[in-house]
Coordinates of C-alpha atoms and ligand atoms in Angstrom, one line a residue:
M784 CA 29.7 89.4 72.5
D785 CA 31.6 87.6 75.2
E786 CA 33.2 85.0 72.6
K787 CA 34.3 88.1 70.9
I788 CA 36.2 89.2 74.4
I789 CA 37.5 85.3 74.6
G790 CA 38.3 85.2 71.5
L791 CA 40.6 88.6 71.3
K792 CA 42.2 87.5 74.9
K793 CA 43.4 84.4 73.3
K794 CA 44.9 86.1 70.2
F795 CA 46.5 88.2 72.3
E796 CA 48.0 85.7 74.4
D797 CA 49.2 83.8 71.4
E798 CA 51.0 86.7 70.2
L799 CA 52.5 87.8 73.0
E800 CA 53.9 84.4 73.8
K801 CA 55.9 85.1 70.5
I802 CA 57.1 88.5 71.4
E803 CA 60.8 88.5 71.9
N804 CA 62.1 92.0 71.9
L805 CA 60.8 95.4 73.3
S806 CA 60.0 96.9 70.3
D807 CA 57.7 94.3 69.0
L808 CA 56.0 94.5 72.7
E809 CA 55.5 98.2 72.0
S810 CA 53.7 97.4 68.6
I811 CA 51.7 94.6 70.4
R812 CA 50.6 97.5 72.9
V813 CA 49.5 99.8 70.1
A814 CA 47.6 97.2 68.5
Y815 CA 45.9 96.2 71.5
L816 CA 45.2 99.2 73.7
G817 CA 45.9 102.0 71.5
K818 CA 43.2 104.6 70.3
K819 CA 42.7 102.5 67.1
G820 CA 43.4 99.1 68.8
S821 CA 41.3 95.8 69.0
V822 CA 40.4 96.5 72.6
T823 CA 39.1 99.8 71.7
D824 CA 37.6 98.4 68.8
L825 CA 35.5 96.4 71.0
L826 CA 33.4 99.3 72.3
K827 CA 32.7 100.5 68.7
G828 CA 29.8 97.4 68.7
M829 CA 28.0 98.3 72.0
K830 CA 25.8 100.8 69.6
E831 CA 23.1 98.0 69.1
L832 CA 22.9 96.6 72.7
S833 CA 20.6 97.5 75.4
N834 CA 21.5 99.7 78.5
E835 CA 21.8 96.9 80.9
E836 CA 23.9 94.8 78.1
K837 CA 25.8 98.1 77.4
K838 CA 26.7 98.3 81.2
E839 CA 27.7 94.5 81.7
F840 CA 29.9 94.5 78.4
G841 CA 31.7 97.9 79.1
Q842 CA 32.7 96.4 82.5
K843 CA 34.2 93.2 81.0
V844 CA 35.8 95.2 78.1
N845 CA 37.6 97.2 80.8
E846 CA 38.8 94.1 82.7
L847 CA 40.1 92.8 79.3
K848 CA 42.2 96.3 78.9
G849 CA 43.4 95.7 82.5
A850 CA 44.4 92.3 81.9
V851 CA 46.0 93.2 78.5
A852 CA 47.9 95.8 80.3
D853 CA 49.2 93.7 83.4
R854 CA 50.5 91.3 80.7
I855 CA 52.2 93.9 78.8
A856 CA 53.8 95.1 82.2
E857 CA 55.1 91.6 83.1
K858 CA 56.2 90.7 79.7
T859 CA 58.2 93.9 79.6
K860 CA 59.9 93.3 82.8
E861 CA 60.8 90.0 81.8
L862 CA 62.2 91.2 78.7
K863 CA 64.4 93.9 80.4
E864 CA 65.6 91.6 82.7
K865 CA 66.6 89.1 79.9
E866 CA 68.4 92.3 78.1
I867 CA 70.5 93.0 81.4
E868 CA 71.4 89.0 81.3
A869 CA 72.5 89.2 78.1
E870 CA 74.6 92.2 78.6
I871 CA 76.4 90.7 81.6
N872 CA 76.9 87.4 79.6
L873 CA 78.9 89.8 76.7
M874 CA 81.0 91.3 79.6
P875 CA 84.6 89.9 80.0
E876 CA 85.3 87.5 83.0
F877 CA 87.4 88.9 86.1
D878 CA 89.0 87.2 88.1
L879 CA 89.4 88.5 91.4
S880 CA 92.1 86.6 92.9
M881 CA 94.6 87.4 89.9
P882 CA 97.5 89.0 91.4
A883 CA 97.6 92.8 90.5
S884 CA 100.3 93.8 87.8
T885 CA 103.7 94.6 89.2
E886 CA 104.3 97.3 86.4
R887 CA 103.9 100.8 88.0
G888 CA 104.0 104.2 86.3
S889 CA 106.1 107.0 86.3
Y890 CA 106.2 110.8 86.5
H891 CA 106.5 112.6 83.4
P892 CA 109.7 114.9 83.3
I893 CA 108.2 118.0 83.5
T894 CA 106.2 117.1 86.5
L895 CA 109.3 116.3 88.3
V896 CA 111.2 119.2 87.5
Q897 CA 107.9 121.3 88.3
R898 CA 107.9 119.7 91.7
E899 CA 111.4 120.6 92.1
C900 CA 111.3 124.1 91.1
E901 CA 108.1 124.1 93.8
R902 CA 110.5 122.6 96.5
I903 CA 113.2 125.4 95.8
F904 CA 110.8 128.3 96.0
K905 CA 108.8 127.3 98.7
S906 CA 112.1 126.8 100.7
M907 CA 112.7 130.4 99.8
G908 CA 109.0 131.6 101.2
F909 CA 107.1 131.5 98.2
T910 CA 103.6 130.4 97.8
V911 CA 102.7 127.9 95.0
E912 CA 99.5 129.2 93.1
D913 CA 97.3 127.3 90.8
Y914 CA 95.2 129.1 87.8
S915 CA 92.9 128.6 85.1
E916 CA 94.3 127.5 81.4
I917 CA 91.1 129.4 79.7
V918 CA 91.5 133.1 80.9
T919 CA 89.8 136.7 79.7
D920 CA 91.7 139.1 77.5
Y921 CA 91.9 141.5 80.3
E922 CA 94.0 138.6 82.4
C923 CA 96.3 137.7 79.5
F924 CA 96.9 140.9 78.0
E925 CA 95.3 144.3 79.3
S926 CA 96.0 143.9 82.8
L927 CA 100.0 143.3 81.5
N928 CA 100.1 146.8 79.9
I929 CA 99.4 145.4 76.4
P930 CA 96.0 146.9 75.3
K931 CA 94.2 145.8 72.1
H932 CA 96.3 146.0 68.9
H933 CA 99.4 146.5 70.8
P934 CA 102.3 144.6 68.6
A935 CA 103.4 142.5 71.2
R936 CA 100.3 140.3 70.9
D937 CA 101.5 139.2 67.7
M938 CA 104.1 137.2 69.4
Q939 CA 101.6 135.5 71.3
D940 CA 98.8 134.5 69.0
T941 CA 96.7 131.8 71.0
Y942 CA 93.3 129.6 70.5
Y943 CA 90.4 131.9 71.2
L944 CA 86.8 130.3 72.6
E945 CA 83.3 131.9 71.0
N946 CA 82.7 133.5 73.9
G947 CA 86.0 135.6 73.6
Q948 CA 88.3 133.8 76.0
L949 CA 91.3 132.4 75.2
L950 CA 93.7 129.6 76.2
K951 CA 96.7 131.7 78.2
S952 CA 99.6 132.2 76.0
Q953 CA 101.5 133.0 79.2
T954 CA 101.3 132.4 82.8
S955 CA 101.9 136.2 83.2
A956 CA 97.8 136.1 82.9
A957 CA 97.9 135.1 86.4
Q958 CA 99.7 137.9 87.8
N959 CA 96.7 140.3 88.2
A960 CA 94.5 137.8 90.1
I961 CA 97.7 137.1 92.4
Y962 CA 98.1 141.1 93.0
K963 CA 94.5 141.4 94.0
K964 CA 94.6 138.2 96.3
Y965 CA 97.8 139.5 98.3
R966 CA 97.6 143.1 98.2
D967 CA 95.7 143.6 101.6
A968 CA 98.3 141.4 103.5
L969 CA 101.0 143.4 101.8
V970 CA 99.3 147.0 102.3
N971 CA 97.8 146.1 105.9
D972 CA 100.1 143.8 107.2
G973 CA 103.5 144.6 105.3
V974 CA 103.6 140.7 104.2
P975 CA 105.6 140.9 100.8
I976 CA 103.9 139.0 97.8
K977 CA 106.0 136.2 97.0
A978 CA 104.7 133.8 94.4
I979 CA 105.2 131.2 91.7
F980 CA 102.6 129.9 89.5
P981 CA 103.3 127.1 87.3
G982 CA 100.8 126.4 84.4
R983 CA 100.5 125.0 81.2
C984 CA 100.5 127.9 78.1
F985 CA 99.0 127.3 74.5
R986 CA 100.5 129.1 71.6
N987 CA 99.5 129.1 67.9
E988 CA 103.1 128.3 66.8
A989 CA 104.9 126.4 64.1
T990 CA 106.5 123.8 66.0
D991 CA 110.4 122.9 65.9
A992 CA 113.1 121.6 67.9
C993 CA 112.5 123.8 70.6
H994 CA 108.8 125.6 70.1
E995 CA 105.8 123.5 71.0
N996 CA 102.1 124.8 70.6
T997 CA 101.3 123.3 74.2
F998 CA 104.2 124.0 76.8
F999 CA 104.8 124.7 80.4
Q1000 CA 106.0 127.9 82.1
M1001 CA 106.6 128.7 85.9
E1002 CA 105.6 132.3 86.6
G1003 CA 107.4 134.1 89.6
V1004 CA 106.7 137.4 91.2
M1005 CA 107.8 139.3 94.3
V1006 CA 106.5 142.6 95.6
D1007 CA 107.5 144.8 98.7
K1008 CA 109.3 147.9 99.3
N1009 CA 112.6 148.3 97.9
I1010 CA 112.8 145.0 95.7
S1011 CA 115.5 145.6 93.0
I1012 CA 117.2 144.1 90.0
S1013 CA 119.7 142.6 92.8
N1014 CA 117.0 140.4 94.5
L1015 CA 115.8 139.0 90.9
I1016 CA 119.3 138.3 90.0
Y1017 CA 119.7 136.3 93.2
F1018 CA 116.6 134.1 93.1
M1019 CA 117.1 133.2 89.6
K1020 CA 121.0 132.3 90.3
T1021 CA 119.6 130.1 92.9
M1022 CA 116.9 128.4 91.3
L1023 CA 119.6 127.6 88.3
S1024 CA 122.0 126.1 90.5
E1025 CA 119.7 124.1 92.5
V1026 CA 117.7 122.3 89.5
F1027 CA 121.0 121.6 87.9
Q1028 CA 123.3 120.8 90.6
K1029 CA 126.2 122.4 88.8
D1030 CA 127.5 125.9 87.6
I1031 CA 125.6 126.9 84.8
K1032 CA 126.5 129.6 82.1
V1033 CA 123.9 132.3 82.2
R1034 CA 123.5 135.7 80.1
L1035 CA 121.3 138.6 81.0
R1036 CA 120.4 140.9 78.1
P1037 CA 117.8 143.3 77.4
G1038 CA 114.2 142.0 76.6
F1039 CA 111.2 144.1 75.8
F1040 CA 107.8 143.1 77.7
P1041 CA 105.1 145.7 78.1
F1042 CA 104.8 144.4 81.6
V1043 CA 108.4 144.8 83.3
E1044 CA 110.8 147.9 83.0
P1045 CA 113.4 147.3 82.5
G1046 CA 113.0 143.7 80.9
F1047 CA 115.9 140.9 80.6
E1048 CA 115.9 137.6 78.7
L1049 CA 118.1 135.1 80.7
D1050 CA 119.5 132.9 78.7
I1051 CA 121.2 129.4 79.4
S1052 CA 124.4 128.1 77.4
C1053 CA 122.9 125.4 75.5
L1054 CA 123.3 121.8 77.5
I1055 CA 122.8 119.9 74.7
C1056 CA 125.7 121.1 72.4
G1057 CA 128.0 122.6 75.3
G1058 CA 127.3 126.0 73.4
E1059 CA 128.7 125.0 70.2
G1060 CA 125.3 125.3 68.2
C1061 CA 122.6 122.5 67.7
P1062 CA 119.1 122.5 66.3
S1063 CA 117.5 122.8 70.2
C1064 CA 119.4 126.4 70.5
K1065 CA 118.6 127.5 66.9
H1066 CA 122.4 126.9 66.2
S1067 CA 123.1 130.2 68.6
G1068 CA 124.7 128.1 71.4
W1069 CA 122.1 130.0 73.9
L1070 CA 118.8 129.3 75.2
E1071 CA 116.4 131.6 75.9
L1072 CA 114.9 130.5 79.3
C1073 CA 113.4 132.8 81.6
P1074 CA 112.2 136.3 80.6
C1075 CA 112.3 138.4 83.6
G1076 CA 112.1 142.4 84.8
M1077 CA 111.0 144.8 87.1
I1078 CA 107.0 145.0 87.4
H1079 CA 105.9 147.8 85.1
P1080 CA 104.0 150.6 87.6
E1081 CA 100.7 150.2 85.4
V1082 CA 100.8 146.6 85.9
L1083 CA 101.1 147.1 89.7
K1084 CA 98.3 149.9 89.7
A1085 CA 95.9 147.4 87.9
G1086 CA 96.8 145.0 90.6
G1087 CA 95.3 147.5 93.2
I1088 CA 99.1 148.2 94.2
D1089 CA 100.5 151.7 94.6
P1090 CA 103.9 151.7 92.5
E1091 CA 105.4 155.1 94.1
E1092 CA 105.5 152.7 97.3
Y1093 CA 106.2 149.2 96.4
T1094 CA 108.6 147.7 93.7
G1095 CA 108.5 143.9 92.3
F1096 CA 110.4 141.8 90.2
A1097 CA 108.7 139.2 87.6
F1098 CA 109.9 135.9 85.4
G1099 CA 108.2 133.8 83.3
L1100 CA 110.5 130.6 83.4
G1101 CA 110.4 128.1 80.4
L1102 CA 109.7 124.8 82.2
T1103 CA 109.3 122.8 79.4
R1104 CA 112.9 124.0 77.8
L1105 CA 114.2 123.6 81.5
V1106 CA 113.3 120.0 81.2
M1107 CA 114.9 119.9 78.0
M1108 CA 118.4 121.1 79.2
K1109 CA 118.3 119.0 82.5
Y1110 CA 117.5 115.8 80.7
G1111 CA 119.3 116.6 77.4
I1112 CA 116.0 116.0 75.3
K1113 CA 117.1 117.1 72.1
D1114 CA 113.4 117.9 70.5
I1115 CA 110.7 119.4 72.6
R1116 CA 108.0 117.8 71.0
D1117 CA 109.2 114.2 72.5
L1118 CA 108.1 115.7 75.5
N1119 CA 104.2 115.7 74.1
G1120 CA 104.5 112.7 72.1
G1121 CA 103.3 110.5 74.9
S1122 CA 105.3 107.7 73.8
L1123 CA 105.9 105.8 77.1
K1124 CA 109.1 104.1 76.0
S1125 CA 110.9 107.3 75.3
L1126 CA 109.3 109.2 78.5
S1127 CA 110.3 106.7 80.9
Q1128 CA 113.9 106.9 79.9
F1129 CA 114.1 110.4 81.7
T1130 CA 111.9 109.4 84.9
D1131 CA 112.4 107.6 87.9
D1132 CA 109.2 105.8 89.6
E1133 CA 108.8 107.9 92.8
Ligands
LIG72 C1 106.4 135.4 78.3 O1 105.7 134.3 78.2 C2 106.5 136.0 79.5 N1 105.1 136.3 79.8 C3 107.8 136.0 80.4 C4 107.8 136.9 81.4 C5 107.1 137.1 82.5 C6 108.6 138.1 81.0 C7 107.4 137.6 83.5 C8 108.9 139.0 82.1 C9 108.4 139.0 83.3 P1 108.1 134.5 76.6 O2 107.3 134.4 75.4 O3 109.7 134.6 76.0 O4 107.6 135.3 77.6 O5 108.1 132.9 77.1 C10 108.8 132.9 78.1 C11 109.7 131.4 77.7 O6 108.6 130.4 77.7 C12 110.7 131.3 76.8 O7 111.9 131.8 77.3 C13 110.9 130.2 76.5 O8 111.6 129.5 77.6 C14 109.3 129.4 77.1 N2 108.3 129.4 75.9 C15 108.1 130.1 74.8 N3 107.4 130.3 73.8 C16 107.5 128.6 73.7 C17 107.3 127.7 72.9 N4 106.4 127.6 71.8 N5 107.7 126.3 73.4 C18 108.4 126.1 74.4 N6 108.5 126.9 75.3 C19 108.3 128.1 75.0

């Protein structure tokens, strides 16, 4: 029986020597130590032995089992180290002494204009709020006086998630949360709510020179006692003259949004064609830039604010369109195109 053990051990060592990868090593482990493996098989021949011999032979088989297991563990370690070494050899070499690239990136034109608007509004006492891109139906529509099946929803078809949430179609989706966040300070301490919230919006849109399916807006709200349309016009005018650093022709016309009453469309004379008409302004000479209005009493109520006591204005600036006008970009799609060559024309490396 001893020769059997010695023979099997030699056979195992010869086979182990030739193994070059972990999967072959696993096969040899099963062939020797598995339930039907050669080492386990040795025990089957013990029936003919005396009790004393059985004890001695069993002990030797167990020693063989342990030795085989140890050799497999050693080989596993060796093969794993070889695999890591091979991976390292495949990696490109890094020369840590090489000087860093001197080419610097630049900010996207939308980022630059957004920061400029933030600076202007902060200087007028507004806080800048951040808000999620994924919102609930309540935030985007119902809290804004747009119940289910309201026709105003047709203008803002967007992308829905399986859980019923949606990619926000307008920054107005943050209004309700902002009112709830600041109403205590308004009611208890008399601190007016003055906030802007820039953000990315999404709409299921047929794209053209002035429509994208992904674009930026910047919402602004102000709520206090005795806020009127004159306050709204003052802030809009200040913002536009600061952004453009020159006189801009604007027009205010009635506009319908269920969350403001009265509502307005604030258009600016197209700066691409000087008001003559071009594809960027749909040949009208005017570009819809910043709808606005006095916040609807139902919207204030949904935000926990008493509309009998407080009034406010809200606006939804089309930030991407503002960028087009500021830099004379004729096609809105260039802003999302990701071409560094064309974008770098409009930016400076800050
Ligand atoms: C709204 O989204 C309202 N939430 C704005 C608002 C806020 C009204 C507060 C009253 C009070 P509208 O769908 O018109 O409104 O979009 C506002 C601005 O976003 C537009 O004037 C335009 O400048 C910009 N905009 C809208 N859709 C697109 C689009 N597909 N691509 C690029 N800009 C767009």
